[in-house]
Coordinates of C-alpha atoms and ligand atoms in Angstrom, one line a residue:
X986 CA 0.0 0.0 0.0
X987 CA 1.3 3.2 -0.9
X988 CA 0.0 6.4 -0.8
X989 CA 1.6 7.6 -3.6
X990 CA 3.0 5.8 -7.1
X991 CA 4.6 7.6 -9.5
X992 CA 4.8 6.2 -12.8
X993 CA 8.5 7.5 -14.7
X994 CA 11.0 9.0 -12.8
X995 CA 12.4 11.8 -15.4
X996 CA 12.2 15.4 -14.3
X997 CA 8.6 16.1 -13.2
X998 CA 8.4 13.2 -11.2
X999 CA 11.9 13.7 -9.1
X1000 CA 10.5 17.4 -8.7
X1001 CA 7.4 15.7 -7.1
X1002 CA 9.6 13.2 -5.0
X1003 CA 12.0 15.8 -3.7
X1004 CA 8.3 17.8 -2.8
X1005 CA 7.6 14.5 -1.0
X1006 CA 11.1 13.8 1.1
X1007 CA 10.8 17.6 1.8
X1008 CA 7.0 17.6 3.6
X1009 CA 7.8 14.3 5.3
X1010 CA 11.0 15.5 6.9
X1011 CA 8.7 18.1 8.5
X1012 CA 6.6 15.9 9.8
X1013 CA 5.8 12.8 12.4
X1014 CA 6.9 9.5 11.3
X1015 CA 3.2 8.2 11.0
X1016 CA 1.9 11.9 8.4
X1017 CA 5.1 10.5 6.5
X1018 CA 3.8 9.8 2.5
X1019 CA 4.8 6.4 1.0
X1020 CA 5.9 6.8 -2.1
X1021 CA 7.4 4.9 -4.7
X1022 CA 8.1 5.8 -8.3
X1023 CA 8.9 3.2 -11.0
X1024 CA 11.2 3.9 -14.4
X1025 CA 11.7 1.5 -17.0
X1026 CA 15.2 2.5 -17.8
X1027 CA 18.0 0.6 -16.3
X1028 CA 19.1 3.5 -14.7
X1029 CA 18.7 7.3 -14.9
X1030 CA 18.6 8.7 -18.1
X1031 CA 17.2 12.3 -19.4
X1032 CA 17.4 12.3 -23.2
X1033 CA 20.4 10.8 -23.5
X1034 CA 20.8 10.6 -27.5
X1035 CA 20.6 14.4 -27.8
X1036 CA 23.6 15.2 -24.4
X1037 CA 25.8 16.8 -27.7
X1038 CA 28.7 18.6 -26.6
X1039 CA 28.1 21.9 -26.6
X1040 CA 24.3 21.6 -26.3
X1041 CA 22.9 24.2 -23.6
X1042 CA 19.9 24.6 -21.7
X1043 CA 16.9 26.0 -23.3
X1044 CA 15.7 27.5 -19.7
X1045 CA 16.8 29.3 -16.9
X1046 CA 19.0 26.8 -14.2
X1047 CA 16.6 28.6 -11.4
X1048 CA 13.6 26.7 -13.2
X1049 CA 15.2 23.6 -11.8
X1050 CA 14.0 20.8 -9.5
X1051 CA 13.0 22.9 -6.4
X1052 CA 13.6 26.7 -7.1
X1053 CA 10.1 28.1 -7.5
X1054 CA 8.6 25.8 -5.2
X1055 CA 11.0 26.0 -2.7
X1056 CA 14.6 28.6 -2.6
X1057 CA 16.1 26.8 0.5
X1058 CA 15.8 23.5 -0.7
X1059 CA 19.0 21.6 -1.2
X1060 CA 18.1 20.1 -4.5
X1061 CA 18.4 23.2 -6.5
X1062 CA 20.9 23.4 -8.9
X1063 CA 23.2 25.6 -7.3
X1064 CA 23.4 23.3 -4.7
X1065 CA 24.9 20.8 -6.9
X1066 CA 27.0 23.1 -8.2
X1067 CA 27.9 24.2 -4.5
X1068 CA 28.5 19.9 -4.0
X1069 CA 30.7 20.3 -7.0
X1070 CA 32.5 23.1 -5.8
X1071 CA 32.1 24.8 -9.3
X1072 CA 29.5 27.3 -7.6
X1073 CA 32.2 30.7 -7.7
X1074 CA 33.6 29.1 -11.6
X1075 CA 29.6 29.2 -12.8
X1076 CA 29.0 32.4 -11.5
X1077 CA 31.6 33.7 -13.7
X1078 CA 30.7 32.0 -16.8
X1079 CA 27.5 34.4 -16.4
X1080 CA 25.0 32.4 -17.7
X1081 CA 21.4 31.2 -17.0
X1082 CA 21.7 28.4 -19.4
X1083 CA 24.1 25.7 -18.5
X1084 CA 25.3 23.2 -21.1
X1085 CA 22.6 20.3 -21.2
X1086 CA 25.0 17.6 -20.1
X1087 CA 25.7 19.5 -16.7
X1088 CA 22.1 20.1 -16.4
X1089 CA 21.7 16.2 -17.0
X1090 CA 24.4 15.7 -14.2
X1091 CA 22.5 17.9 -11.6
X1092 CA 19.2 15.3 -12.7
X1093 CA 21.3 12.3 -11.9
X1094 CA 23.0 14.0 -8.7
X1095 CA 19.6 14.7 -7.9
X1096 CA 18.0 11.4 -8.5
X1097 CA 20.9 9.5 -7.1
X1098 CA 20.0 11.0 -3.4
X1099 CA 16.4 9.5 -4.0
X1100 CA 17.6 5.9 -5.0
X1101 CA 15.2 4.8 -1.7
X1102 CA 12.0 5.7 -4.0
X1103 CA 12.7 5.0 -6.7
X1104 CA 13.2 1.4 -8.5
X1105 CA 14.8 1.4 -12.3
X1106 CA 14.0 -1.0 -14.7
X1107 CA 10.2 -1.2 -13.9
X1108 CA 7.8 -1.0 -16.9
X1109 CA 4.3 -0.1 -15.7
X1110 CA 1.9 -1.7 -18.4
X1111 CA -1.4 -1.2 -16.1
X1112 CA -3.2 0.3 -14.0
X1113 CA -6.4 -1.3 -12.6
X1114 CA -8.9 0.1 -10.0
X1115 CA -9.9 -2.1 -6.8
X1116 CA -13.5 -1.2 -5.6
X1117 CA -13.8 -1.3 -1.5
X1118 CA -17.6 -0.6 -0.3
X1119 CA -18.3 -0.2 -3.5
X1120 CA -16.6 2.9 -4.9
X1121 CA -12.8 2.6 -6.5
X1122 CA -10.6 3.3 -3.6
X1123 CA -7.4 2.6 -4.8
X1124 CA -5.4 1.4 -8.5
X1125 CA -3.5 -1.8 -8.8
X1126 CA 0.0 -0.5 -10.5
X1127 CA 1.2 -3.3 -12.8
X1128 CA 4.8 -3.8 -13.8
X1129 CA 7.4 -5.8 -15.5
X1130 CA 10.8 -5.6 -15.0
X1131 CA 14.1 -6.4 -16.4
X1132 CA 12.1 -7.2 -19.6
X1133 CA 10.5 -10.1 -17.8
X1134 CA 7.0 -11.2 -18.0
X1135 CA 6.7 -11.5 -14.5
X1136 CA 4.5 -8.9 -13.2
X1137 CA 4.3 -7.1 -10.2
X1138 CA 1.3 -5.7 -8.2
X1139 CA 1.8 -2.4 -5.7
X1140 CA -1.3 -0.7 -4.9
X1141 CA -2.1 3.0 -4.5
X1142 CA -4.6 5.8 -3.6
X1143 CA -2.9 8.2 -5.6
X1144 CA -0.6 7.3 -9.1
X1145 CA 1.0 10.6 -10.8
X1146 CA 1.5 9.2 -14.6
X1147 CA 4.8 11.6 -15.7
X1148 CA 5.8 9.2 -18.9
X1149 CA 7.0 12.5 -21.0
X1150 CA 7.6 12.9 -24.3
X1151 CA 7.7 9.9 -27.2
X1152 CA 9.3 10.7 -30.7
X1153 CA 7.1 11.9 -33.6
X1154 CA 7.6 10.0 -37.0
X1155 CA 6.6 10.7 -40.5
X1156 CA 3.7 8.5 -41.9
X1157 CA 4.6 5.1 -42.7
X1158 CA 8.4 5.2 -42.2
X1159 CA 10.3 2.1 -41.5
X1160 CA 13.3 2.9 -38.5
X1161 CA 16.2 1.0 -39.6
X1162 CA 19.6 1.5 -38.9
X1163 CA 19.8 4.2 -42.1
X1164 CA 16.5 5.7 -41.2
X1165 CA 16.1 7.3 -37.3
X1166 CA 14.6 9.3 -35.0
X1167 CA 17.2 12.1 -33.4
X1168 CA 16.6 11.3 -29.9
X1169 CA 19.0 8.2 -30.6
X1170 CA 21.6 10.8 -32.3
X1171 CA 24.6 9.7 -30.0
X1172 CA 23.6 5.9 -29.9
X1173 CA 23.3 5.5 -33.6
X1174 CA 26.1 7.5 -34.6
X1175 CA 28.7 5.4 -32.1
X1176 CA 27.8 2.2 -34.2
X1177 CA 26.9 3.9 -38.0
X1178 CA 27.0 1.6 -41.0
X1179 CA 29.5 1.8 -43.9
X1180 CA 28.8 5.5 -45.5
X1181 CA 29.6 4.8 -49.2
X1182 CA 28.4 8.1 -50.2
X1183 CA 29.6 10.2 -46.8
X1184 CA 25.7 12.0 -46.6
X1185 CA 23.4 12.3 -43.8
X1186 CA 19.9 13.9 -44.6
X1187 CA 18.5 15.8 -41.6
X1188 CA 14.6 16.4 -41.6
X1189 CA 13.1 19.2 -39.6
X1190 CA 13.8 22.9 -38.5
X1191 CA 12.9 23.2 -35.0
X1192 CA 16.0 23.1 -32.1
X1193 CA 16.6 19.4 -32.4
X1194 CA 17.3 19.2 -35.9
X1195 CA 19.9 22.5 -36.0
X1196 CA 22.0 21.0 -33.1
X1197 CA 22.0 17.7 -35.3
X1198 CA 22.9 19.6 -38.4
X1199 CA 25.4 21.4 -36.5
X1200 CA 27.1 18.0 -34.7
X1201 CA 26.8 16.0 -37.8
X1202 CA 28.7 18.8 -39.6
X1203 CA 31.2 19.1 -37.0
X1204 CA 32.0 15.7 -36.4
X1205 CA 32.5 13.8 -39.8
X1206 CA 34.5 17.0 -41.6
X1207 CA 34.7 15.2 -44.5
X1208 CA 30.5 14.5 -44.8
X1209 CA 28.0 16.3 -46.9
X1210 CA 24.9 17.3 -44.6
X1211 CA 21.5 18.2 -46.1
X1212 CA 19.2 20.0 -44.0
X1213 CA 16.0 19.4 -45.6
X1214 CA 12.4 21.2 -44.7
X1215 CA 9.2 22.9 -45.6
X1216 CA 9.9 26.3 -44.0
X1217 CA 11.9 29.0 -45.8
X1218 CA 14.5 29.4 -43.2
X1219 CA 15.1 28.8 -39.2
X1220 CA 12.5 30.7 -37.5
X1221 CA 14.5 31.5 -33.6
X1222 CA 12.9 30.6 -30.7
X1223 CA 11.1 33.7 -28.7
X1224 CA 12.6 34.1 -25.3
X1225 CA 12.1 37.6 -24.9
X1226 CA 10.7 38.7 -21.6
X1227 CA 6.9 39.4 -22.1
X1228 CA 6.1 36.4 -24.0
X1229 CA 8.6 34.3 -21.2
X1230 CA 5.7 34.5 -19.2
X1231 CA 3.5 32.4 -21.1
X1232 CA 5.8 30.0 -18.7
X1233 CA 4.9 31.5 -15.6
X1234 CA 3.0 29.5 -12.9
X1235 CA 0.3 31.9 -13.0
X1236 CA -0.2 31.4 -16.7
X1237 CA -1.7 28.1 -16.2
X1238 CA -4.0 29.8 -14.2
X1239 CA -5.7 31.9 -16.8
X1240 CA -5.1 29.5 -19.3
X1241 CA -6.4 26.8 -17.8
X1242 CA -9.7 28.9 -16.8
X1243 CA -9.6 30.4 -20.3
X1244 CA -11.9 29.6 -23.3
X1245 CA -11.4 27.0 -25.4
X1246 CA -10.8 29.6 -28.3
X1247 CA -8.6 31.6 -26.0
X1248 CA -6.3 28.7 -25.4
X1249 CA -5.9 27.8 -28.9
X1250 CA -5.2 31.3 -30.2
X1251 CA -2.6 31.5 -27.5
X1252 CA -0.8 28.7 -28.2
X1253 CA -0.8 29.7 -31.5
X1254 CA 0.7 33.3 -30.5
X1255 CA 3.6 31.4 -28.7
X1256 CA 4.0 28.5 -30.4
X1257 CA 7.5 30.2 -31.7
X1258 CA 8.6 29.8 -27.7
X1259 CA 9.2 26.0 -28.5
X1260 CA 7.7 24.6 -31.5
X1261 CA 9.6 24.8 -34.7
X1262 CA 12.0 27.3 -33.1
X1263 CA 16.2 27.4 -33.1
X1264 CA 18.3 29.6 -30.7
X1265 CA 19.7 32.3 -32.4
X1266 CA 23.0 31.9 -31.5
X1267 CA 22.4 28.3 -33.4
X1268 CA 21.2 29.9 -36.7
X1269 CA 24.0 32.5 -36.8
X1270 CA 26.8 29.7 -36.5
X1271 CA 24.6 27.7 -39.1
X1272 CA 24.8 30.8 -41.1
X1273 CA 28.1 31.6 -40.7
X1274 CA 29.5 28.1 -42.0
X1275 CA 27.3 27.6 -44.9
X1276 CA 28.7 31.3 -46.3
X1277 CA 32.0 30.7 -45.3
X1278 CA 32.0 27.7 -47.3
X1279 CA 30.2 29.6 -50.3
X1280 CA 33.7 31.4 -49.9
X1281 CA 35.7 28.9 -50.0
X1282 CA 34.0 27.0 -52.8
X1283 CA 33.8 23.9 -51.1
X1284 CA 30.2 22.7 -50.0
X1285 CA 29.3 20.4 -47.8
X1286 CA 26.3 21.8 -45.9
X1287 CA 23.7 22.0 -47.5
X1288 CA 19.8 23.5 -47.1
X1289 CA 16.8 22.3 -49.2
X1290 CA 13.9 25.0 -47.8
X1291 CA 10.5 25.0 -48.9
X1292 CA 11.2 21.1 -49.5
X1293 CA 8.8 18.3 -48.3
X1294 CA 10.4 14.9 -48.6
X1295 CA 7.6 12.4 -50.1
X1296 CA 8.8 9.4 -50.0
X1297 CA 11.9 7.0 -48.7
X1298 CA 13.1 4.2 -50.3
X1299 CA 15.3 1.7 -49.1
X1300 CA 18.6 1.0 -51.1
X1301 CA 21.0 -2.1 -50.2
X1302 CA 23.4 0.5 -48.4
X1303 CA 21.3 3.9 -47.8
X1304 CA 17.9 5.1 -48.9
X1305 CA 16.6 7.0 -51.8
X1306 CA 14.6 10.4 -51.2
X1307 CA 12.2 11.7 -53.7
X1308 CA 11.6 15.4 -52.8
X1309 CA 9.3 17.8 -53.8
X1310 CA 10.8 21.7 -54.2
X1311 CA 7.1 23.4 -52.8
X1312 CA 7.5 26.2 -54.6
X1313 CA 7.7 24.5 -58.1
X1314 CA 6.4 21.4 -57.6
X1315 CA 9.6 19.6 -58.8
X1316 CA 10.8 16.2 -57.6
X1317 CA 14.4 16.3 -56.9
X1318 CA 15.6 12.7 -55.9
X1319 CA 18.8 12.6 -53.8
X1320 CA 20.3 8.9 -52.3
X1321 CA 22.2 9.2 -48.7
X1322 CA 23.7 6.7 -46.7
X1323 CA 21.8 8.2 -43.4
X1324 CA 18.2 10.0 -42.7
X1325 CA 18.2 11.4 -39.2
X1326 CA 13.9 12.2 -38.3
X1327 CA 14.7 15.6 -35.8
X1328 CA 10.7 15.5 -36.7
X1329 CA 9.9 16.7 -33.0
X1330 CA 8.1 15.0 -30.3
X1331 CA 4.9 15.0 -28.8
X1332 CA 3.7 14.0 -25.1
X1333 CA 3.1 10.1 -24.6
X1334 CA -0.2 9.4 -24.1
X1335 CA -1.3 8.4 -20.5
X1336 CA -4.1 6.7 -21.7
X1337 CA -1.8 3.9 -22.9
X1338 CA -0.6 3.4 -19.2
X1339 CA -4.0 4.0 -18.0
X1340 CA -4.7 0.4 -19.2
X1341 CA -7.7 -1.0 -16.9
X1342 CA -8.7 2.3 -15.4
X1343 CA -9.1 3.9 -18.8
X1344 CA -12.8 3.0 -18.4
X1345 CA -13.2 4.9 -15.1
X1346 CA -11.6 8.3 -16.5
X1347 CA -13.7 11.1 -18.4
X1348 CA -12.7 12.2 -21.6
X1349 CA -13.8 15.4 -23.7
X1350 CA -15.6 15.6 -27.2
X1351 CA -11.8 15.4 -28.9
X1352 CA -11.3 11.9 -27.1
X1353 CA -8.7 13.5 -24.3
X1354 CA -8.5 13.3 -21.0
X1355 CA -10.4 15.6 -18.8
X1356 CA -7.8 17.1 -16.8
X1357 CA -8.6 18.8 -13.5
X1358 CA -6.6 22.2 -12.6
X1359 CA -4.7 20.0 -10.0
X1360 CA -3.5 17.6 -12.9
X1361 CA -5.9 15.1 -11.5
X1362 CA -8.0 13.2 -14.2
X1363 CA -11.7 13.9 -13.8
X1364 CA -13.3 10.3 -12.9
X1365 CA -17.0 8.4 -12.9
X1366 CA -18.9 9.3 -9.5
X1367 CA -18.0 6.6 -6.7
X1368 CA -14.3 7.0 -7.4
X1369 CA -11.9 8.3 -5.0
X1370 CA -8.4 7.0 -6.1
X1371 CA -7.0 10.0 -8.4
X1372 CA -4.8 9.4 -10.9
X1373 CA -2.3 12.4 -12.1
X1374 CA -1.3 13.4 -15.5
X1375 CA 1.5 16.1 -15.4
X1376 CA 3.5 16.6 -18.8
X1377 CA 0.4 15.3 -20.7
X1378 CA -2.0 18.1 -20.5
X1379 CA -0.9 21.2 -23.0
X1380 CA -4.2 21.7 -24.3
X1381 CA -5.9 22.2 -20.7
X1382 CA -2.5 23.7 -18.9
X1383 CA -0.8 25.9 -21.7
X1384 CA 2.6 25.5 -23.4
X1385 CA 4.9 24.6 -20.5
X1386 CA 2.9 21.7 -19.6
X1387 CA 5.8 19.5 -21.4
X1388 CA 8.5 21.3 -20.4
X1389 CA 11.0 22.0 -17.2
X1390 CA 10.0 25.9 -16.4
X1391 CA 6.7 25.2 -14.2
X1392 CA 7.6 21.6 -12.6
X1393 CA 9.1 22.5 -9.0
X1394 CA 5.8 24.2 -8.7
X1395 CA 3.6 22.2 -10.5
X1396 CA 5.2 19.0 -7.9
X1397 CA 3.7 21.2 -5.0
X1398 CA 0.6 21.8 -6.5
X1399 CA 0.4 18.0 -6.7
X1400 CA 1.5 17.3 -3.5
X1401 CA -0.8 19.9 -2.1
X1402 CA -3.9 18.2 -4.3
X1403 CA -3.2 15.1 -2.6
X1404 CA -3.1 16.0 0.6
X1405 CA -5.8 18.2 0.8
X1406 CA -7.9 15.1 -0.4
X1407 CA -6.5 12.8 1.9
X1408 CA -7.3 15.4 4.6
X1409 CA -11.0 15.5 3.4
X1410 CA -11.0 11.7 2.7
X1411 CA -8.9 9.5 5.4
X1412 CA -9.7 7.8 7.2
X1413 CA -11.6 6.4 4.8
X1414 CA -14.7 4.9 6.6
X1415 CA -14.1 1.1 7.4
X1416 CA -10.9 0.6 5.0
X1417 CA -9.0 -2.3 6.0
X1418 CA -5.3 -1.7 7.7
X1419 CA -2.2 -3.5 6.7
X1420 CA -0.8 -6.1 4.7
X1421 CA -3.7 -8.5 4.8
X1422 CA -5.5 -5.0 3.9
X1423 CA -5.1 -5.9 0.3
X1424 CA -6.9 -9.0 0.3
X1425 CA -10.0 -7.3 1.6
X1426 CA -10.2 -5.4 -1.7
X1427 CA -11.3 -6.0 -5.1
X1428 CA -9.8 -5.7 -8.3
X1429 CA -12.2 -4.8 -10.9
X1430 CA -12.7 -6.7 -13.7
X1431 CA -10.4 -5.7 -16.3
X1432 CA -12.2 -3.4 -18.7
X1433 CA -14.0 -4.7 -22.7
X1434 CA -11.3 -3.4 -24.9
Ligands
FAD2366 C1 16.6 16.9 -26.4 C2 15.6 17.6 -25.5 C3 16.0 18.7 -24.8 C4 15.0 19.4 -24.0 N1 15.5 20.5 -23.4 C5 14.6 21.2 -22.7 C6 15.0 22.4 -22.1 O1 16.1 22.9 -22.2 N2 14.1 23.1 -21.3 C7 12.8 22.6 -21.2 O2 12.0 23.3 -20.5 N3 12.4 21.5 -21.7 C8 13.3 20.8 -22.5 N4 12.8 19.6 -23.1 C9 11.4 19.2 -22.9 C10 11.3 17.9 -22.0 O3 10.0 17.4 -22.1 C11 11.5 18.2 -20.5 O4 12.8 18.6 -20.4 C12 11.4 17.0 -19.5 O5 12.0 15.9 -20.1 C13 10.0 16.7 -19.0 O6 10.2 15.9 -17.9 P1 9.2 14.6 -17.7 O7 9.6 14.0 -16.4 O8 7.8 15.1 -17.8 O9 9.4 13.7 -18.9 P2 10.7 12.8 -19.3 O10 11.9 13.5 -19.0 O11 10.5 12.3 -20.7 O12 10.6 11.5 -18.3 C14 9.6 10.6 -18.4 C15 10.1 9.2 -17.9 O13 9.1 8.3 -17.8 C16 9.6 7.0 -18.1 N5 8.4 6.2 -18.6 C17 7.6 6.4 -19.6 N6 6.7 5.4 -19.7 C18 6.9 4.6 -18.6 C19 6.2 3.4 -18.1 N7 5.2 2.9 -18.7 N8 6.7 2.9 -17.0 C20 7.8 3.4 -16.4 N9 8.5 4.5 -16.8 C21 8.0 5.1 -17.9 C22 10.6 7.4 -19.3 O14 11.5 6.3 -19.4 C23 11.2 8.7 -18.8 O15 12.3 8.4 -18.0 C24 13.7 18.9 -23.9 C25 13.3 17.8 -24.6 C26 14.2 17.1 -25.4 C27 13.8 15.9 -26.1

């Protein structure tokens, strides 16, 4: 019995353990939360593939783990740079966006001091509600682990589903070791195939597929690189103060209690913040080697724009593009020995790990989860087990929902939402006590598919 499970442990969900170990060192032993949170990865990882040297942060280090929830706490990222004792050699570098593999350091350091919570290596694959005096009281979490098929039962009042982000893909394309998604760039490039040709294809023109252009142009000197998409140019990313607080906690506020129209013209207004959008700094350097190279005469990078790629085909040793110049309408067919997809991602959709409880959850008109201002799903009367969807929720929370810059707060909110319930709730009239407890309870019968 726990009274917490959170499903991932990536960023959102350490903010929300650190929020936990915080509140129950401040209080008695027996108001202590039980939590657990489970992670399918063998060990902590966040976006490994894209750690490229260089790579910075695309928000400021005090929208870290703890910061905005909590100044003091000593899981912020200057504390682990205090730990470090590179605290006084940051300060000098005077920046607020630290490279990404020192932000993906402070996760780890962070994560590693919550190695009691957490178990790695655990796929959850269900979640099923169990009915006591007839309403659902709790959720049977479900996992595998190591890869085996033996499964594994916990059971919660609350379960906070923080699964993140999942690649997007074109239509119909077949992943092969010529033809991949970016967010397995360092992977796939330790352990490339013979390059008869010496050309990578890159599609895509947000952030994710400049840094690629850039690496794959730094790395193999000798390799032709072919940036390839439909808008004219790199459009930069708008970090500019006013429209930075589209990632304010309060935002959510009014967005969330906006109209539907509101919200969608909105994020249309800012979807240069993060969609589709490149760091300056990126675009000049892009800039600056593709016309020093017109100088020189020799060209190896090289940018199709207003091009649409319309189909792949797979050649013994690379794959054939056909490629369609929108502005004409010509095909232009060009063969490469590697096609890295930087085609974006979107958020992974809990419903897939809502497995058995899917049935109990409400959706809207569009099919999507309803998502309560707390992150809690909205649920059919007679339940009072609350399952949490942080990370998956842009079009009822706003633009930051996937992203670093509200979760130290959003982790209190969370907590707070929790509590609060089990306040109104516990003791919950007549529940059973202890280990034998969960014997007492039934599962429900998993759900028609
Ligand atoms: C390359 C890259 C760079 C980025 N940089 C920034 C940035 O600079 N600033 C910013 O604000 N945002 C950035 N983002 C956005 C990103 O979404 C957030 O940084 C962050 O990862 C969100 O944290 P999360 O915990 O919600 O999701 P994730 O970090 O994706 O973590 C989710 C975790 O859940 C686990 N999981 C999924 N399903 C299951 C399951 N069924 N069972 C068990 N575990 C499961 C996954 O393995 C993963 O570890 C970046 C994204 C990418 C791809």
């Amino acid at each position: 019995m726990h009274d917490i499970i959170g499903v991932g442990f990536g960023p959102s969900n350490i903010a929300l353990a650190i929020a936990i170990e915080e509140h129950n060192s401040s209080v008695s032993a027996g108001a202590a939360l039980r939590a657990v949170f489970l992670e399918r990865q063998a060990r902590f990882g966040w976006h490994r593939g894209m750690l490229i040297d260089g790579a910075t942060m695309q928000v400021s280090f005090l929208k870290d783990l703890v910061t905005l929830r909590n100044p003091s706490s000593s899981f912020s990222f200057l504390s682990y740079l205090h730990s470090r004792n590179r605290l006084v050699d940051f300060i000098n570098h005077k920046t607020m966006f630290p490279l990404r593999a020192e932000f993906h350091a402070y996760l780890e350091w962070a994560a590693g001091r919550l190695s009691d919570v957490v178990e790695y290596g655990a796929e959850v694959v269900d979640l099923r509600p169990v009915v006591h005096n007839g309403e659902i009281a709790y959720i049977d979490v479900i996992s595998r682990h190591g890869g085996s098929s033996e499964e594994i039962v916990r059971r919660a009042r609350n379960v906070v589903v923080a699964a993140g982000l999942e690649p997007r893909l074109p239509d119909g394309i077949q992943i092969d070791e010529r033809t991949w998604h970016n967010h397995e760039l360092l992977h796939r490039l330790g352990q490339l195939p013979a390059m008869p040709r010496g050309r990578f294809v890159v599609l895509g023109a947000g952030q994710s597929a400049a840094e690629v252009t850039e690496h794959l142009h730094t790395r193999f000197p000798q390799a032709e690189v072919y940036s390839i998409f439909a808008r004219y140019g790199f459009s930069p990313a708008d970090n500019s103060g006013f429209v930075n607080q589209i990632f304010d906690p309060v935002a959510v506020d009014e967005f969330y209690h906006a109209p539907d129209s509101v919200r969608a013209m909105l994020i249309g207004y800012h979807r240069g913040t993060n969609y589709s959008a490149v760091d300056m700094d990126l675009i000049d350097e892009l800039y600056r080697r593709t016309y020093q190279e017109k100088v020189q005469g020799i060209r190896r990078l090289h940018f199709l724009r207003a091009s649409r790629v319309e189909s792949f085909e797979r050649l013994p040793d690379g794959v054939r593009l056909n490629i369609r110049a929108l502005s004409t309408g010509e095909i232009h067919v060009l063969d490469t020995d590697t096609v890295v997809l930087a085609t974006g991602y979107h958020a992974r959709d809990p419903r897939r790990v809502l497995g058995g409880l899917a049935d109990s959850c409400l959706t809207q008109d569009d099919g999507r989860l309803q998502v309560r201002r707390d992150y809690s799903v909205e649920t059919i009367p007679g339940t009072t087990a609350n399952v949490y969807v942080p990370g998956a929720s842009e079009y009822a929370h706003g633009i930051s929902s996937s992203l670093l810059s509200n979760i130290s707060v959003r982790a209190g909110e969370i907590l707070a939402s929790i509590r609060g319930r089990q306040e109104m709730e516990a003791p919950l009239a007549g529940a059973p006590a202890g280990p034998e407890a969960a014997d007492a309870l039934t599962p429900q019968a998993p759900p028609r598919s």
